[in-house]
CSV table of C-alpha atoms in Angstrom, one decimal:
chain,number,residue,atom,x,y,z
J,806,ARG,CA,12.5,-3.1,-18.6
J,807,ASP,CA,9.9,-3.6,-21.3
J,808,THR,CA,7.6,-6.4,-20.3
J,809,ARG,CA,6.7,-7.0,-24.0
J,810,ASP,CA,10.4,-7.8,-24.7
J,811,LYS,CA,10.8,-11.6,-24.6
J,812,ASP,CA,14.5,-11.2,-23.8
J,813,SER,CA,13.6,-9.3,-20.6
J,814,VAL,CA,11.2,-11.9,-19.2
J,815,TYR,CA,13.8,-13.8,-17.2
J,816,PHE,CA,15.2,-10.6,-15.7
J,817,ILE,CA,11.8,-9.3,-14.8
J,818,ARG,CA,10.7,-12.6,-13.3
J,819,SER,CA,13.8,-12.8,-11.2
J,820,HIS,CA,13.6,-9.2,-10.0
J,821,ALA,CA,9.9,-8.6,-9.5
J,822,GLY,CA,7.3,-10.0,-7.2
J,823,MET,CA,3.6,-9.6,-6.7
J,824,VAL,CA,1.5,-9.1,-3.5
J,825,PHE,CA,-2.2,-8.9,-3.9
J,826,GLN,CA,-4.1,-5.9,-2.6
J,827,ASN,CA,-6.8,-8.0,-0.9
J,828,PRO,CA,-5.5,-10.4,1.7
J,829,ASP,CA,-8.2,-12.8,0.6
J,830,ASP,CA,-6.3,-13.2,-2.7
J,831,GLN,CA,-3.0,-14.1,-1.0
J,832,LEU,CA,-1.9,-17.7,-1.4
J,833,VAL,CA,-3.5,-18.8,1.9
J,834,ALA,CA,-3.8,-16.1,4.6
J,835,SER,CA,-3.5,-12.4,5.2
J,836,LEU,CA,-0.6,-12.9,7.7
J,837,ILE,CA,2.8,-13.8,6.5
J,838,GLU,CA,3.4,-16.4,9.2
J,839,ASN,CA,0.2,-18.2,8.3
J,840,ASP,CA,1.3,-18.5,4.7
J,841,VAL,CA,4.7,-19.8,5.8
J,842,ALA,CA,3.0,-22.3,8.2
J,843,PHE,CA,0.5,-23.6,5.6
J,844,GLY,CA,2.8,-26.3,4.0
J,845,PRO,CA,4.3,-27.7,7.2
J,846,GLU,CA,1.0,-27.6,9.0
J,847,ASN,CA,-0.7,-29.6,6.3
J,848,LEU,CA,2.2,-32.1,6.6
J,849,GLY,CA,1.3,-32.6,10.2
J,850,VAL,CA,4.2,-30.8,11.8
J,851,PRO,CA,3.4,-30.5,15.6
J,852,THR,CA,2.4,-27.0,16.7
J,853,ASP,CA,5.5,-26.2,18.8
J,854,GLU,CA,7.8,-27.3,16.0
J,855,LEU,CA,5.7,-25.4,13.5
J,856,ARG,CA,6.1,-22.2,15.4
J,857,GLU,CA,9.9,-22.7,15.5
J,858,ARG,CA,10.1,-23.5,11.8
J,859,VAL,CA,8.0,-20.4,10.9
J,860,SER,CA,10.1,-18.2,13.1
J,861,ALA,CA,13.3,-19.6,11.6
J,862,ALA,CA,12.0,-19.3,8.0
J,863,LEU,CA,11.0,-15.6,8.5
J,864,ALA,CA,14.3,-14.8,10.2
J,865,ASP,CA,16.2,-16.5,7.2
J,866,VAL,CA,14.6,-14.0,4.8
J,867,GLY,CA,14.6,-11.0,7.1
J,868,LEU,CA,10.8,-10.9,7.7
J,869,GLN,CA,10.7,-11.9,11.3
J,870,GLY,CA,8.3,-9.5,13.1
J,871,PHE,CA,6.8,-8.3,9.8
J,872,GLU,CA,3.1,-9.3,10.0
J,873,LYS,CA,1.6,-6.4,8.0
J,874,LEU,CA,2.2,-5.9,4.3
J,875,MET,CA,2.5,-2.1,4.3
J,876,ARG,CA,5.3,-2.2,6.9
J,877,VAL,CA,7.2,-4.6,4.7
J,878,CYS,CA,6.7,-2.5,1.6
J,879,ARG,CA,8.0,0.6,3.5
J,880,THR,CA,11.0,-1.2,4.8
J,881,LEU,CA,11.9,-2.5,1.3
J,882,HIS,CA,11.4,1.0,-0.2
J,883,GLU,CA,13.7,2.5,2.5
J,884,ARG,CA,16.3,0.0,1.4
J,885,GLY,CA,16.1,1.3,-2.1
J,886,MET,CA,13.6,-1.1,-3.7
J,887,THR,CA,11.0,0.4,-6.0
J,888,ILE,CA,7.5,-0.8,-5.0
J,889,VAL,CA,4.6,-0.7,-7.5
J,890,MET,CA,1.3,-1.1,-5.8
J,891,ILE,CA,-2.1,-1.3,-7.4
J,892,THR,CA,-4.9,-0.2,-5.0
J,893,HIS,CA,-8.3,1.3,-4.8
J,894,PHE,CA,-7.6,2.4,-1.2
J,895,MET,CA,-6.6,6.0,-1.4
J,896,GLU,CA,-5.2,6.0,2.2
J,897,GLU,CA,-2.7,3.5,0.9
J,898,ALA,CA,-2.0,5.6,-2.2
J,899,ALA,CA,-1.4,8.6,0.0
J,900,GLN,CA,1.7,6.9,1.4
J,901,ALA,CA,3.3,6.6,-2.1
J,902,ASP,CA,5.9,8.9,-3.6
J,903,ARG,CA,4.0,8.9,-6.9
J,904,VAL,CA,0.4,8.2,-7.8
J,905,ILE,CA,-0.9,7.3,-11.2
J,906,VAL,CA,-4.7,7.2,-11.7
J,907,LEU,CA,-5.8,5.2,-14.7
J,908,GLU,CA,-9.1,5.6,-16.7
J,909,SER,CA,-9.8,2.9,-19.2
J,910,GLY,CA,-6.1,1.9,-19.4
J,911,ARG,CA,-5.0,5.5,-19.9
J,912,VAL,CA,-3.3,7.9,-17.5
J,913,ALA,CA,-5.9,10.3,-16.1
J,914,ALA,CA,-3.6,11.8,-13.4
J,915,ASP,CA,0.1,11.4,-12.5
J,916,GLY,CA,2.1,13.1,-9.8
J,917,ALA,CA,2.7,13.4,-6.1
J,918,PRO,CA,-0.1,12.1,-3.9
J,919,ALA,CA,-0.8,15.7,-2.6
J,920,ASP,CA,-1.4,16.8,-6.1
J,921,VAL,CA,-3.4,13.8,-7.4
J,922,LEU,CA,-5.5,12.7,-4.5
J,923,VAL,CA,-7.1,16.1,-3.9
J,924,GLN,CA,-8.7,15.9,-7.4
J,925,ALA,CA,-12.1,15.0,-5.9
J,926,ASP,CA,-14.1,15.4,-9.1
J,927,LEU,CA,-11.8,13.1,-11.0
J,928,LEU,CA,-11.7,10.5,-8.3
J,929,LYS,CA,-15.5,10.5,-7.9
J,930,ARG,CA,-15.9,10.2,-11.7
J,931,LEU,CA,-13.7,7.1,-11.6
J,932,HIS,CA,-15.6,5.7,-8.6
J,933,LEU,CA,-12.6,6.2,-6.3
J,934,ASP,CA,-12.9,7.6,-2.8
J,935,VAL,CA,-11.1,10.8,-1.8
J,936,PRO,CA,-8.9,10.0,1.2
J,937,PHE,CA,-10.7,10.7,4.4
J,938,ALA,CA,-8.4,13.5,5.5
J,939,CYS,CA,-8.8,15.2,2.1
J,940,ALA,CA,-12.6,15.0,2.3
J,941,LEU,CA,-12.6,16.3,5.8
J,942,SER,CA,-10.2,19.2,5.1
J,943,LEU,CA,-12.2,20.2,2.0
J,944,ALA,CA,-15.5,20.1,4.0
J,945,LEU,CA,-13.9,22.2,6.8
J,946,LYS,CA,-12.6,24.7,4.1
J,947,ARG,CA,-16.2,25.0,2.7
J,948,ARG,CA,-17.3,25.9,6.3
J,949,GLY,CA,-14.7,28.6,6.8
J,950,VAL,CA,-12.0,26.6,8.6
J,951,ASP,CA,-8.9,26.9,6.5
J,952,ALA,CA,-6.7,24.0,7.7
J,953,GLY,CA,-5.2,23.4,4.3
J,954,VAL,CA,-5.9,20.4,2.2
J,955,HIS,CA,-4.4,17.2,3.6
J,956,ILE,CA,-4.3,13.6,2.3
J,957,GLU,CA,-3.2,12.0,5.5
J,958,THR,CA,-5.0,12.1,8.8
J,959,THR,CA,-1.8,12.7,10.8
J,960,SER,CA,-1.0,16.0,9.1
J,961,LEU,CA,-4.6,17.1,9.3
J,962,LYS,CA,-4.8,16.3,13.0
J,963,GLU,CA,-1.6,18.2,13.6
J,964,GLU,CA,-2.9,21.3,11.7
J,965,LEU,CA,-6.2,21.2,13.6
J,966,CYS,CA,-4.4,21.0,16.9
J,967,ARG,CA,-2.3,23.9,15.9
J,968,LEU,CA,-5.4,25.9,14.9
J,969,LEU,CA,-7.2,25.0,18.1
J,970,SER,CA,-4.2,26.1,20.3
J,971,LYS,CA,-4.4,29.5,18.7
J,972,ALA,CA,-8.1,29.9,19.5
């Protein structure tokens, strides 16, 4: 939907939500249960009852046990929901299906994380960090260890273990 179309505003507002990148920018706290507890706690609900209410509220919306944002996003995505995240943390971007890097409001790179996040010169120019695994794999390659270029530490670790088992 086009966000500039006034007729789409209601649909967009009823189908889109926003979660801030920085937990400090959340409504109250970085943990979901603390946000849920904020209102009742300030109304003086006793601690034991507060825990029960928070647990019940999280269960009502299917979030019981979800205390970290990325896990919730992955679960929602697995259920078919499109998640749009804005982040400067490239390790988070590496978990996406698609990465779009903006420069002054224009698309500077667009594609799969493995294609975009290895563009070290572009990312540096835009004051973005190259994912740790990518920086390490590029440094290893410069020193003669061809472990491939990785954007996630798990795949780099697996490749390094494979190379070491051959040695």
